[in-house]
C-alpha positions as semicolon CSV with decimal commas, in nm:
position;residue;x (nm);y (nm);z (nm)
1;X;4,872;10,293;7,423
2;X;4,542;10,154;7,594
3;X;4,730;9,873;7,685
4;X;5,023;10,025;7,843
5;X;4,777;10,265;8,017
6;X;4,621;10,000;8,172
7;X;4,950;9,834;8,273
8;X;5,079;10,129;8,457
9;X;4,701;10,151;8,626
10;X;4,732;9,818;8,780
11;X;5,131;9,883;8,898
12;X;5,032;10,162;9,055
13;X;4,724;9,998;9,253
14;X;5,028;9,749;9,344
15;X;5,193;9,999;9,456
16;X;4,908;10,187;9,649
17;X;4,789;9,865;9,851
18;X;5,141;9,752;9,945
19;X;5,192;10,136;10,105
20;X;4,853;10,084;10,279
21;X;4,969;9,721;10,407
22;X;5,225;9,909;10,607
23;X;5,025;10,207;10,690
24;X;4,734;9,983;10,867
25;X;5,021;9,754;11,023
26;X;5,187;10,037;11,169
27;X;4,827;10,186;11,296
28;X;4,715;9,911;11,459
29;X;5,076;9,896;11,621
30;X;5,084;10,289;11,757
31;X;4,717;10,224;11,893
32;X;4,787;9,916;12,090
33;X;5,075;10,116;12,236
34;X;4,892;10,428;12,250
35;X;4,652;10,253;12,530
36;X;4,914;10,137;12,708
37;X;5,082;10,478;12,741
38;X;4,826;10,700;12,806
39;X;4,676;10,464;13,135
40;X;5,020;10,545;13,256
41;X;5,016;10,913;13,166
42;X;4,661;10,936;13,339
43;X;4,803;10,754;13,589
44;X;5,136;11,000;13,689
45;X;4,955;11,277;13,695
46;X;4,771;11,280;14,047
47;X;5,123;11,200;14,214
48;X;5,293;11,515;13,978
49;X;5,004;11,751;14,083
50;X;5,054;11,687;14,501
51;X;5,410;11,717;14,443
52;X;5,332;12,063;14,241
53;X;5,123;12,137;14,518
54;X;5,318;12,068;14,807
55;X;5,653;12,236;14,682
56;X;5,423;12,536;14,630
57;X;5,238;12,565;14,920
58;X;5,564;12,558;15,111
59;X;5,794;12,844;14,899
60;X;5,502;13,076;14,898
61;X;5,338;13,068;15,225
62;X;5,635;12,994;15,444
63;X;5,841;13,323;15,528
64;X;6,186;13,316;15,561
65;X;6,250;12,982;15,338
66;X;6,554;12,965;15,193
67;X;6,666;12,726;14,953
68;X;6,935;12,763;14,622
69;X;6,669;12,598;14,403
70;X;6,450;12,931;14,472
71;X;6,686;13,198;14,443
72;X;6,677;13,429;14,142
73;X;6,972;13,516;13,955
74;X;7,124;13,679;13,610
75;X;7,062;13,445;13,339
76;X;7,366;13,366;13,137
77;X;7,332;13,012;13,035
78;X;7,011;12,837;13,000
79;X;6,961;12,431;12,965
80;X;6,711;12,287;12,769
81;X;6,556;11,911;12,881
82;X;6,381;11,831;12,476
83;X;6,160;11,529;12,486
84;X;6,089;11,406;12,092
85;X;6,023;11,110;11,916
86;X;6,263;10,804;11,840
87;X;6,130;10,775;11,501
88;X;5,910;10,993;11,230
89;X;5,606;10,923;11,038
90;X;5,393;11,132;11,326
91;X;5,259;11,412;11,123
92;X;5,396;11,757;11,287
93;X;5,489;11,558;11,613
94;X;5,849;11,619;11,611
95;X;5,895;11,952;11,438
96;X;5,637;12,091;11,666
97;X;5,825;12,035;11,954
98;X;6,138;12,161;11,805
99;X;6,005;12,502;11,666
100;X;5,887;12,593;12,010
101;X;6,204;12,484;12,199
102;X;6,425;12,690;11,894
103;X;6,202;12,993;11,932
104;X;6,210;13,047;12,344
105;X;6,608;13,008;12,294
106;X;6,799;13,294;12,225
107;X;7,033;13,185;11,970
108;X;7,350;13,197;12,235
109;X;7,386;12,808;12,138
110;X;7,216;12,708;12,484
111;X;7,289;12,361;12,644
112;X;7,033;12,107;12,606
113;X;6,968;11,716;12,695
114;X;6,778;11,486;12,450
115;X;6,475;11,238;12,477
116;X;6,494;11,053;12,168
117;X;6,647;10,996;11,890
118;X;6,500;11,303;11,673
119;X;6,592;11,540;11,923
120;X;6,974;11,441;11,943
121;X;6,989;11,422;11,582
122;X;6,812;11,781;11,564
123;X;7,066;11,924;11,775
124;X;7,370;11,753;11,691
125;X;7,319;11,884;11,330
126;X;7,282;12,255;11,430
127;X;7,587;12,227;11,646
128;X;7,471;12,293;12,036
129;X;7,596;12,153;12,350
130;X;7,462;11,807;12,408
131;X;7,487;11,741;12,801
132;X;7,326;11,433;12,791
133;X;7,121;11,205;12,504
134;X;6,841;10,942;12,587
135;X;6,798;10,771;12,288
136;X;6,458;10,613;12,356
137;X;6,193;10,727;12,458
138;X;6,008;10,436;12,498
139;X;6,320;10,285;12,689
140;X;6,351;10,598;12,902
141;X;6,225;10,475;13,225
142;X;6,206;10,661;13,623
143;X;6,588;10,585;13,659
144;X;6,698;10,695;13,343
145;X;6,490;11,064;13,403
146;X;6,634;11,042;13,782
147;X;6,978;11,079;13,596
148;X;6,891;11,368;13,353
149;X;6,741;11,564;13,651
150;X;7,033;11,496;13,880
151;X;7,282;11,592;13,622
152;X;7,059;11,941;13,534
153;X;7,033;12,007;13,925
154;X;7,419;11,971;13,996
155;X;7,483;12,210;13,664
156;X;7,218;12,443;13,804
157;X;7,399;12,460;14,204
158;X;7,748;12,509;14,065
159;X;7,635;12,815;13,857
160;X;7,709;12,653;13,492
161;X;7,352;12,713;13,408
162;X;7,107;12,990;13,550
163;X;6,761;12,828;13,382
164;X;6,629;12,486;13,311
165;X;6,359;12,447;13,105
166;X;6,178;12,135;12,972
167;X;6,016;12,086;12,663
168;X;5,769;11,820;12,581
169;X;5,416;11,723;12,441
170;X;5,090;11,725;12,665
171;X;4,894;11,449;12,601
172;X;4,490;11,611;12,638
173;X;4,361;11,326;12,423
174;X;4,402;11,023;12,188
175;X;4,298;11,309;11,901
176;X;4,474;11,628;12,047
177;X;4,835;11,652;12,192
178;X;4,976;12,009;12,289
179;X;5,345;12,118;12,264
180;X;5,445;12,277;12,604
181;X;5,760;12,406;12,728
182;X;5,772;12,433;13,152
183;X;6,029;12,623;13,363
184;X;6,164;12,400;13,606
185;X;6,441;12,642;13,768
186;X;6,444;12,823;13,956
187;X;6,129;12,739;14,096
188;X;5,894;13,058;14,021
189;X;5,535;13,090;14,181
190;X;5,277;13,330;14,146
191;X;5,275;13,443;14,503
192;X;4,995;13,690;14,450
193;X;4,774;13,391;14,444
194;X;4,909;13,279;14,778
195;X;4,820;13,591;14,915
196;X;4,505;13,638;14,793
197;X;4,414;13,247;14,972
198;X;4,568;13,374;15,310
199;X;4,360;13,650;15,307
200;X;4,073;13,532;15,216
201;X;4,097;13,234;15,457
202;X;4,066;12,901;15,240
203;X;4,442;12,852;15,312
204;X;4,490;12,606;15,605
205;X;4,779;12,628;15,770
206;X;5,002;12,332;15,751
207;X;5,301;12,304;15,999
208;X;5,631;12,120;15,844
209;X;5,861;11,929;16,066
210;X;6,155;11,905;16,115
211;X;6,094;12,270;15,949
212;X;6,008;12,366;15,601
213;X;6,343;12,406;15,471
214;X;6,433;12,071;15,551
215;X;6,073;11,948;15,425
216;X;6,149;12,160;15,082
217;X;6,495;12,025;14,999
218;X;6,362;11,641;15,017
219;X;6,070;11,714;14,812
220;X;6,254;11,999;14,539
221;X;6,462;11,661;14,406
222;X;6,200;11,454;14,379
223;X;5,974;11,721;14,237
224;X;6,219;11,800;13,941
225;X;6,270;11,434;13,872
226;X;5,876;11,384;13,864
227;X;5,883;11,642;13,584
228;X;6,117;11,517;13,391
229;X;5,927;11,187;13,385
230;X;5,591;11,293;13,329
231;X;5,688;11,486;13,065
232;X;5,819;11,158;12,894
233;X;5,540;10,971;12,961
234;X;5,322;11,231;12,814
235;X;5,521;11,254;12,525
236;X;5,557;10,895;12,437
237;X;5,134;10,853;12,490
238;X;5,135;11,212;12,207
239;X;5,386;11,020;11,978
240;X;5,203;10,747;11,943
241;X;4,877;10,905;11,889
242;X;5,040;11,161;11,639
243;X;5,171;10,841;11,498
244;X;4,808;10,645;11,464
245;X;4,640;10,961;11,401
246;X;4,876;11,026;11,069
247;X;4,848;10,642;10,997
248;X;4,455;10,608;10,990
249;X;4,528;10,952;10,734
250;X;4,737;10,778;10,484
251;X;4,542;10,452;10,532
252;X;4,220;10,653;10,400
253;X;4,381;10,821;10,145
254;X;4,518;10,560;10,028
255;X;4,145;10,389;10,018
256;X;4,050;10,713;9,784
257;X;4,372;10,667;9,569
258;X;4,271;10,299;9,574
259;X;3,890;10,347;9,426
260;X;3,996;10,660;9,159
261;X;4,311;10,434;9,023
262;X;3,999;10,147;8,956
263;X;3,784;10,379;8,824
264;X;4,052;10,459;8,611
265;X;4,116;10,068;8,553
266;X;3,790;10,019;8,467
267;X;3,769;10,349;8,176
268;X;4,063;10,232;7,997
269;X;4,012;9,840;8,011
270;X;3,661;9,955;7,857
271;X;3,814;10,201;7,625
272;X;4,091;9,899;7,486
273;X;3,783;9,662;7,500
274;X;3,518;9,910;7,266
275;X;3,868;10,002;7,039
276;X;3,956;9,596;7,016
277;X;3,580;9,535;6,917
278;X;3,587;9,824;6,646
279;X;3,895;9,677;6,480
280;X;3,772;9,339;6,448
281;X;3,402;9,507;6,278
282;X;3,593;9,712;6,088
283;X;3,831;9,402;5,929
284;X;3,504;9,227;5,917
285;X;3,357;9,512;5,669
286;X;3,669;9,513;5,468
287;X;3,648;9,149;5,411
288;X;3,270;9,183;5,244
């Protein structure tokens, strides 16, 4: 028995340092990418918040704009942009991103488009309307979310949808990554807060040519398509955090698996040793 126990013991510490092999590898892997991603996520964010800016300052402190991507309407269909992972092994990465996308829907089967591969399996499996499917989200690059936004604009001006809404991870930091789901349209701002600026003064008044409408219908494209791709890029720099954070997790716990399981080694190869050395005193004695 002491020798099988200590057979099993050293299989399993086989086992254990083989799993933490792959567990470092893939670490290492998610942080070198990691870097990479969130310089570029750090790095779209200035441009995104003029072009929040801009589009706002214009639909809430110009009268009289009029424009199809700010007009209310009765919501019948709603379109869902869901930015996952392409693979697992991220902690709560992926399902986070899905149980807040599943609980702002209404259960009317709403349209949706993908980011990666986890979120078109998700979705194909509980049967809704796939417009479009990204499968990478590491391959996903400015033309690819040009495309998606495109596609959700024309759906949104020939009435087949009445909302878009993306879905996404914030990336805060290397440690901390934040599931967030934006309205994109209509556009909606809080014009009380415009109002409060104009009458207060700090506004300064800007003057668009040819005329703000014009201004507003270059910039609305451009500013839907800039949110579609930051909230990639934010999501790929939270994947592979979530990814290296859960890594460096099963790396140490494999390290405390690894030093119990010798402990262990060491108790029974002592316990056969002290049992082999009693049998041979205890022949000895029967001998005399």
């Amino acid at each position: 028995m002491a020798g099988a126990g200590i057979k099993e013991i050293k299989n399993r510490i086989g086992s254990v340092q083989s799993t933490k092999q792959v567990t470092k590898a893939m670490e290492l892997v998610s942080s070198s990418k990691m870097r990479k991603a969130k310089d570029r996520a750090l790095a779209s964010r200035p441009y995104f918040n003029t072009m929040y800016n801009t589009v706002k300052d214009i639909a809430t402190n110009t009268r009289g704009v009029r424009d199809p991507f700010l007009k209310q309407r009765e919501v019948k269909n709603k379109c869902y942009i869901v930015i996952a992972g392409d693979r697992g092994l991220a902690g709560g990465y992926n399902s986070n991103i899905f149980k807040l996308t599943t609980a702002h829907m209404d259960g009317k089967q709403e349209k949706v488009m993908t980011v990666g591969k986890k979120a078109t399996e998700f979705f194909q499996k509980r049967g809704y309307d796939i417009l479009a499917a990204e499968e990478s989200v590491e391959k996903c690059d400015y033309d690819s979310t040009l495309a998606l936004a495109n596609q959700a604009m024309d759906l949104y001006k020939k009435g087949e949808i009445d909302e878009l809404y993306i879905c996404y991870t914030e990336f805060i930091s290397p440690l901390t990554q934040t599931p967030k789901l934006m309205k994109v349209l209509p556009l909606a701002f809080d014009k009380e807060e415009a109002k409060s600026k104009e009458n207060s003064g700090s506004r300064a008044r800007v003057q668009y040519l040819p005329s703000p409408e014009a201004v507003l219908s270059y910039l609305i494209p451009k500013y839907v398509s800039g949110v579609v791709y930051d909230g990639v890029i934010e999501s790929f720099a939270s994947e592979q955090s979530a990814r290296r954070n859960a890594m460096k997790s099963a790396s140490d716990n494999a390290d405390e698996m690894l030093s119990t399981l010798e402990l262990s080694y060491n108790r029974a190869r002592q316990t056969a040793v002290t049992q082999e050395i009693t049998e041979i005193v205890g022949g000895v004695e029967a001998l005399k």
